[in-house]
Amino acid sequence: MQLGFISNQRISAIIQGTSIVWFPVPKFDSPSIFTKLLDEDGGEFSIVPEKVSLGIKQYYEHPLVLTTEVSTEKGLLKITDLLPLGETVIIRKVESEIPFKVVFKPFFKYALYRPIVLKDSFINSKGRDCIGFLYKWDGKVKREGSFTWRFSEGKGFLIANYSTDKEHGAFSERGKSLRLDFEKPFENTIKYWESFEVKSKAFEDLYRSSVYVLLGSIYSPSGASIAAPTTSLPEAVGGSRNWDYRFAWVRDSSITAEALINAGFIIEARRIINFLLSLVNFTSKPFYYPLYTVEGTIPPPEVKLMWLSGYKNSRPVRIGNAASKQIQLDVEGFFLNAVYKYFEKTGDSVLIKDVFDKVEHIADWVSENWLMKDSGIWEDRGEPQHYTHSKIMMWVALDRAGKLAEYIGKEDRWKESRESLRKWILENCVANGYFARFAGSEDIDSSILSAPLYGFVSEKDELFLNTLSKIEKELKVGNFVKRYKTDFMGEAKHPFLLTTLWLARVYVRLGKIEEAKKILSSIEEISDSLKLVGEHVDVEKKEFTGNFPQVFVHAEIVNLIKEIEESTKA
């Protein structure tokens, strides 16, 4: 069954059918209160029709506002779910021609703690957090037990109201003295999301959905962009490649910012860039960590939640991400490319002059440290290597810094380092006429598909064309591409959609527009009615795997569609 995604740029929720099965609160990366996505007994907010369902339909009538319709022999149940702006609240607008049951079962801290059940709210038995269940209904309502309510046919609102403790919730003395209006936040949230003009002449539904996933990934208080709203959805069902993506990766955020620039959302892109600029430090490596919390703080340690069975029994469930301890040398290149794209689009020399000390520090540090080994874009937990992709992105950092310097009348001080790095790559990272995965290896890696996209080589360069041919021969599965054959955990089972889209963008540059469109069509076919896309794809089952929806995949969908549009104009 497909999963739905809603966001208000503070919190998000995942909806499966008529159930909210994933709800971290009060931030994207907080512990969850509804965790059924990762364990059948993990807690849920479900609306269950009394009659047998004849079918279910889901769609976004408004952006990031999910509508679910359940048809039965006796009538229709319609649910419209959204997260109101500025609140840690779920609003479910329900219009029902039939009776239904509500299961409101909040379990705190990833279902570790059961609640203390009160008349109108639930309190964490090991803490102070509280979530209340409210409703405004024009029919009959009857409570049955601690977690179940019976509703007659009718219409109205069902509300989950989170607060840090009961004294700050809707049922506190303060809350009771203030009038609650569910209609106004509902309508205003719809107006907010509809205010963004999202248009495309190609793959319109997929493009629109992708842009809104990017916008929904932004944590409004800081400008951070999360990699995905979920944790531990497995790369391969039943396996252990299960990671927490609810953080702001420098790489992913930079790709998202570039896509928003291409889509015309300059203000939103700049918010992400400003967030990343705030993280640059002058003590050591400019981005000391490859990922940060949504507030820009040091990421938490990786922990396994052994009490959860995992999505479809895929253990372990992890929170935190140990990749935060790695050295990843490509991220500065992704970031400076995003800054350069912003300047190229806006001509905002005031910003570039204002932050040029940070640009200089990045370029100086890369110039002095490009001979280091790292864990690479794939965050390999084995021995560090001289990854070819990382070296290429370090060259990109020096290239963009040089261009930005010249634009504001300063000297490009990194020409010599840049040429030395290019020479080293060509001498050490090439095997048998193609770019290898890392220096001294003969393995192929589809991350090298990004080399012409970031200007390191021409897409028509013989060395790159040899690399492309080898990737197509060894890593391509249908219209999709794997990252590599094996890593520290064994076989890479499923194709990876980021590099698949990089392949499509290469095809556009080579004039193979129809090949690029085939890739997009294959992705869109699997994305069903909601047009949401994951990280990997199980080609046999035609299902996405990994965390969902995957933001940098949607970013590259935006980039690709824009490039197809431009190529068609030409």
PDB file of C-alpha atoms in Angstrom, residues 269-428:
ATOM      1  CA  ALA A 269      16.680  28.109  -1.559  1.00  0.00           C
ATOM      2  CA  ARG A 270      18.419  31.003   0.127  1.00  0.00           C
ATOM      3  CA  ARG A 271      16.979  29.951   3.486  1.00  0.00           C
ATOM      4  CA  ILE A 272      18.671  26.567   3.083  1.00  0.00           C
ATOM      5  CA  ILE A 273      21.915  28.211   1.955  1.00  0.00           C
ATOM      6  CA  ASN A 274      21.828  30.595   4.937  1.00  0.00           C
ATOM      7  CA  PHE A 275      21.322  27.659   7.276  1.00  0.00           C
ATOM      8  CA  LEU A 276      24.343  25.894   5.801  1.00  0.00           C
ATOM      9  CA  LEU A 277      26.417  29.081   5.919  1.00  0.00           C
ATOM     10  CA  SER A 278      25.677  29.318   9.634  1.00  0.00           C
ATOM     11  CA  LEU A 279      27.362  25.924  10.127  1.00  0.00           C
ATOM     12  CA  VAL A 280      30.706  26.811   8.506  1.00  0.00           C
ATOM     13  CA  ASN A 281      33.461  26.883  11.134  1.00  0.00           C
ATOM     14  CA  PHE A 282      37.020  28.226  10.832  1.00  0.00           C
ATOM     15  CA  THR A 283      38.655  25.834  13.296  1.00  0.00           C
ATOM     16  CA  SER A 284      39.023  22.858  10.979  1.00  0.00           C
ATOM     17  CA  LYS A 285      37.048  21.263   8.161  1.00  0.00           C
ATOM     18  CA  PRO A 286      34.453  23.892   7.135  1.00  0.00           C
ATOM     19  CA  PHE A 287      31.571  21.439   7.566  1.00  0.00           C
ATOM     20  CA  TYR A 288      32.897  19.566  10.550  1.00  0.00           C
ATOM     21  CA  TYR A 289      30.047  17.066  10.337  1.00  0.00           C
ATOM     22  CA  PRO A 290      28.402  15.804   7.141  1.00  0.00           C
ATOM     23  CA  LEU A 291      24.964  16.187   8.765  1.00  0.00           C
ATOM     24  CA  TYR A 292      23.350  18.266  11.491  1.00  0.00           C
ATOM     25  CA  THR A 293      20.117  18.371  13.452  1.00  0.00           C
ATOM     26  CA  VAL A 294      17.366  20.609  12.082  1.00  0.00           C
ATOM     27  CA  GLU A 295      18.474  23.228  14.598  1.00  0.00           C
ATOM     28  CA  GLY A 296      22.069  23.097  13.372  1.00  0.00           C
ATOM     29  CA  THR A 297      23.450  21.329  16.425  1.00  0.00           C
ATOM     30  CA  ILE A 298      25.775  18.319  16.688  1.00  0.00           C
ATOM     31  CA  PRO A 299      23.930  15.181  15.554  1.00  0.00           C
ATOM     32  CA  PRO A 300      22.987  12.588  18.198  1.00  0.00           C
ATOM     33  CA  PRO A 301      24.692   9.179  18.397  1.00  0.00           C
ATOM     34  CA  GLU A 302      23.269   6.258  16.461  1.00  0.00           C
ATOM     35  CA  VAL A 303      21.166   3.936  18.650  1.00  0.00           C
ATOM     36  CA  LYS A 304      19.283   0.717  17.878  1.00  0.00           C
ATOM     37  CA  LEU A 305      15.714   0.493  19.174  1.00  0.00           C
ATOM     38  CA  MET A 306      15.577  -3.204  19.915  1.00  0.00           C
ATOM     39  CA  TRP A 307      11.963  -3.177  21.153  1.00  0.00           C
ATOM     40  CA  LEU A 308      10.627  -2.346  17.681  1.00  0.00           C
ATOM     41  CA  SER A 309      10.125  -5.132  15.131  1.00  0.00           C
ATOM     42  CA  GLY A 310      10.875  -2.825  12.200  1.00  0.00           C
ATOM     43  CA  TYR A 311       9.050  -2.184   8.942  1.00  0.00           C
ATOM     44  CA  LYS A 312       7.924  -5.616   7.692  1.00  0.00           C
ATOM     45  CA  ASN A 313      10.254  -7.163  10.301  1.00  0.00           C
ATOM     46  CA  SER A 314      13.329  -5.317   9.004  1.00  0.00           C
ATOM     47  CA  ARG A 315      15.603  -5.001  12.015  1.00  0.00           C
ATOM     48  CA  PRO A 316      17.182  -3.071  13.558  1.00  0.00           C
ATOM     49  CA  VAL A 317      15.346   0.238  13.814  1.00  0.00           C
ATOM     50  CA  ARG A 318      17.937   2.988  14.227  1.00  0.00           C
ATOM     51  CA  ILE A 319      17.743   6.579  15.405  1.00  0.00           C
ATOM     52  CA  GLY A 320      20.645   8.944  14.954  1.00  0.00           C
ATOM     53  CA  ASN A 321      23.132   8.277  12.170  1.00  0.00           C
ATOM     54  CA  ALA A 322      26.733   7.184  12.677  1.00  0.00           C
ATOM     55  CA  ALA A 323      27.677   8.757   9.346  1.00  0.00           C
ATOM     56  CA  SER A 324      27.933  11.943  11.391  1.00  0.00           C
ATOM     57  CA  LYS A 325      31.291  10.646  12.684  1.00  0.00           C
ATOM     58  CA  GLN A 326      32.737  10.236   9.200  1.00  0.00           C
ATOM     59  CA  ILE A 327      34.931  12.503   7.133  1.00  0.00           C
ATOM     60  CA  GLN A 328      33.126  13.183   3.852  1.00  0.00           C
ATOM     61  CA  LEU A 329      35.110  15.377   1.496  1.00  0.00           C
ATOM     62  CA  ASP A 330      32.534  15.932  -1.236  1.00  0.00           C
ATOM     63  CA  VAL A 331      30.113  18.064   0.778  1.00  0.00           C
ATOM     64  CA  GLU A 332      31.948  21.384   0.436  1.00  0.00           C
ATOM     65  CA  GLY A 333      31.792  21.011  -3.351  1.00  0.00           C
ATOM     66  CA  PHE A 334      28.039  20.424  -3.327  1.00  0.00           C
ATOM     67  CA  PHE A 335      27.588  23.446  -1.080  1.00  0.00           C
ATOM     68  CA  LEU A 336      29.712  25.900  -3.087  1.00  0.00           C
ATOM     69  CA  ASN A 337      27.993  24.734  -6.250  1.00  0.00           C
ATOM     70  CA  ALA A 338      24.640  25.674  -4.676  1.00  0.00           C
ATOM     71  CA  VAL A 339      26.013  29.082  -3.653  1.00  0.00           C
ATOM     72  CA  TYR A 340      27.341  29.605  -7.172  1.00  0.00           C
ATOM     73  CA  LYS A 341      23.990  28.594  -8.716  1.00  0.00           C
ATOM     74  CA  TYR A 342      22.250  31.076  -6.409  1.00  0.00           C
ATOM     75  CA  PHE A 343      24.590  33.873  -7.494  1.00  0.00           C
ATOM     76  CA  GLU A 344      24.298  32.893 -11.143  1.00  0.00           C
ATOM     77  CA  LYS A 345      20.493  33.123 -10.890  1.00  0.00           C
ATOM     78  CA  THR A 346      20.234  36.294  -8.798  1.00  0.00           C
ATOM     79  CA  GLY A 347      23.452  38.270  -9.288  1.00  0.00           C
ATOM     80  CA  ASP A 348      23.364  38.836  -5.520  1.00  0.00           C
ATOM     81  CA  SER A 349      26.940  40.066  -5.096  1.00  0.00           C
ATOM     82  CA  VAL A 350      26.025  41.624  -1.734  1.00  0.00           C
ATOM     83  CA  LEU A 351      25.542  38.169  -0.218  1.00  0.00           C
ATOM     84  CA  ILE A 352      28.697  36.780  -1.842  1.00  0.00           C
ATOM     85  CA  LYS A 353      30.811  39.660  -0.536  1.00  0.00           C
ATOM     86  CA  ASP A 354      29.252  39.297   2.893  1.00  0.00           C
ATOM     87  CA  VAL A 355      30.073  35.577   3.178  1.00  0.00           C
ATOM     88  CA  PHE A 356      33.234  35.445   1.090  1.00  0.00           C
ATOM     89  CA  ASP A 357      35.390  34.792   4.148  1.00  0.00           C
ATOM     90  CA  LYS A 358      33.562  31.464   4.436  1.00  0.00           C
ATOM     91  CA  VAL A 359      33.973  30.737   0.729  1.00  0.00           C
ATOM     92  CA  GLU A 360      37.703  31.466   1.061  1.00  0.00           C
ATOM     93  CA  HIS A 361      38.048  29.252   4.103  1.00  0.00           C
ATOM     94  CA  ILE A 362      36.346  26.366   2.316  1.00  0.00           C
ATOM     95  CA  ALA A 363      38.605  26.724  -0.730  1.00  0.00           C
ATOM     96  CA  ASP A 364      41.762  27.146   1.368  1.00  0.00           C
ATOM     97  CA  TRP A 365      40.933  24.082   3.458  1.00  0.00           C
ATOM     98  CA  VAL A 366      40.214  21.975   0.366  1.00  0.00           C
ATOM     99  CA  SER A 367      43.481  23.174  -1.244  1.00  0.00           C
ATOM    100  CA  GLU A 368      45.432  22.023   1.780  1.00  0.00           C
ATOM    101  CA  ASN A 369      43.601  18.738   2.393  1.00  0.00           C
ATOM    102  CA  TRP A 370      42.582  17.184  -0.905  1.00  0.00           C
ATOM    103  CA  LEU A 371      45.013  14.308  -0.411  1.00  0.00           C
ATOM    104  CA  MET A 372      43.034  13.034   2.590  1.00  0.00           C
ATOM    105  CA  LYS A 373      41.011   9.837   2.360  1.00  0.00           C
ATOM    106  CA  ASP A 374      37.313   9.808   3.241  1.00  0.00           C
ATOM    107  CA  SER A 375      34.168   7.683   3.509  1.00  0.00           C
ATOM    108  CA  GLY A 376      32.672   9.054   0.310  1.00  0.00           C
ATOM    109  CA  ILE A 377      29.181   9.978  -0.812  1.00  0.00           C
ATOM    110  CA  TRP A 378      27.886   6.485   0.057  1.00  0.00           C
ATOM    111  CA  GLU A 379      29.107   6.789   3.648  1.00  0.00           C
ATOM    112  CA  ASP A 380      30.955   3.503   3.519  1.00  0.00           C
ATOM    113  CA  ARG A 381      31.669   2.272   7.043  1.00  0.00           C
ATOM    114  CA  GLY A 382      34.741   0.318   5.953  1.00  0.00           C
ATOM    115  CA  GLU A 383      38.242   1.698   5.466  1.00  0.00           C
ATOM    116  CA  PRO A 384      38.473   5.272   4.087  1.00  0.00           C
ATOM    117  CA  GLN A 385      39.652   5.552   0.495  1.00  0.00           C
ATOM    118  CA  HIS A 386      40.611   8.134  -2.111  1.00  0.00           C
ATOM    119  CA  TYR A 387      37.113   8.119  -3.601  1.00  0.00           C
ATOM    120  CA  THR A 388      37.053   9.493  -7.124  1.00  0.00           C
ATOM    121  CA  HIS A 389      33.720  11.242  -6.660  1.00  0.00           C
ATOM    122  CA  SER A 390      34.960  12.995  -3.518  1.00  0.00           C
ATOM    123  CA  LYS A 391      38.061  14.245  -5.342  1.00  0.00           C
ATOM    124  CA  ILE A 392      35.924  15.519  -8.216  1.00  0.00           C
ATOM    125  CA  MET A 393      33.661  17.420  -5.817  1.00  0.00           C
ATOM    126  CA  MET A 394      36.698  18.918  -4.091  1.00  0.00           C
ATOM    127  CA  TRP A 395      37.750  20.178  -7.520  1.00  0.00           C
ATOM    128  CA  VAL A 396      34.228  21.601  -7.888  1.00  0.00           C
ATOM    129  CA  ALA A 397      34.643  23.464  -4.584  1.00  0.00           C
ATOM    130  CA  LEU A 398      37.861  25.081  -5.837  1.00  0.00           C
ATOM    131  CA  ASP A 399      36.322  25.861  -9.221  1.00  0.00           C
ATOM    132  CA  ARG A 400      33.221  27.565  -7.794  1.00  0.00           C
ATOM    133  CA  ALA A 401      35.238  29.484  -5.231  1.00  0.00           C
ATOM    134  CA  GLY A 402      37.490  30.773  -8.021  1.00  0.00           C
ATOM    135  CA  LYS A 403      34.530  31.850 -10.152  1.00  0.00           C
ATOM    136  CA  LEU A 404      32.821  33.585  -7.227  1.00  0.00           C
ATOM    137  CA  ALA A 405      36.080  35.397  -6.395  1.00  0.00           C
ATOM    138  CA  GLU A 406      36.428  36.740  -9.933  1.00  0.00           C
ATOM    139  CA  TYR A 407      32.767  37.818 -10.040  1.00  0.00           C
ATOM    140  CA  ILE A 408      33.300  40.151  -7.074  1.00  0.00           C
ATOM    141  CA  GLY A 409      36.664  41.446  -8.289  1.00  0.00           C
ATOM    142  CA  LYS A 410      38.952  39.217  -6.243  1.00  0.00           C
ATOM    143  CA  GLU A 411      41.748  36.920  -7.349  1.00  0.00           C
ATOM    144  CA  ASP A 412      41.184  33.235  -8.037  1.00  0.00           C
ATOM    145  CA  ARG A 413      43.913  31.978  -5.674  1.00  0.00           C
ATOM    146  CA  TRP A 414      43.145  28.307  -6.207  1.00  0.00           C
ATOM    147  CA  LYS A 415      44.026  27.747  -9.877  1.00  0.00           C
ATOM    148  CA  GLU A 416      47.239  25.903  -9.107  1.00  0.00           C
ATOM    149  CA  SER A 417      45.642  23.649  -6.479  1.00  0.00           C
ATOM    150  CA  ARG A 418      42.738  22.965  -8.819  1.00  0.00           C
ATOM    151  CA  GLU A 419      44.999  21.889 -11.659  1.00  0.00           C
ATOM    152  CA  SER A 420      47.131  19.763  -9.332  1.00  0.00           C
ATOM    153  CA  LEU A 421      44.005  18.013  -8.077  1.00  0.00           C
ATOM    154  CA  ARG A 422      42.702  17.416 -11.598  1.00  0.00           C
ATOM    155  CA  LYS A 423      46.056  15.964 -12.634  1.00  0.00           C
ATOM    156  CA  TRP A 424      46.101  13.692  -9.557  1.00  0.00           C
ATOM    157  CA  ILE A 425      42.601  12.399 -10.324  1.00  0.00           C
ATOM    158  CA  LEU A 426      43.484  11.613 -13.941  1.00  0.00           C
ATOM    159  CA  GLU A 427      46.702   9.878 -12.889  1.00  0.00           C
ATOM    160  CA  ASN A 428      45.352   7.904  -9.919  1.00  0.00           C
TER     161      ASN A 428
END
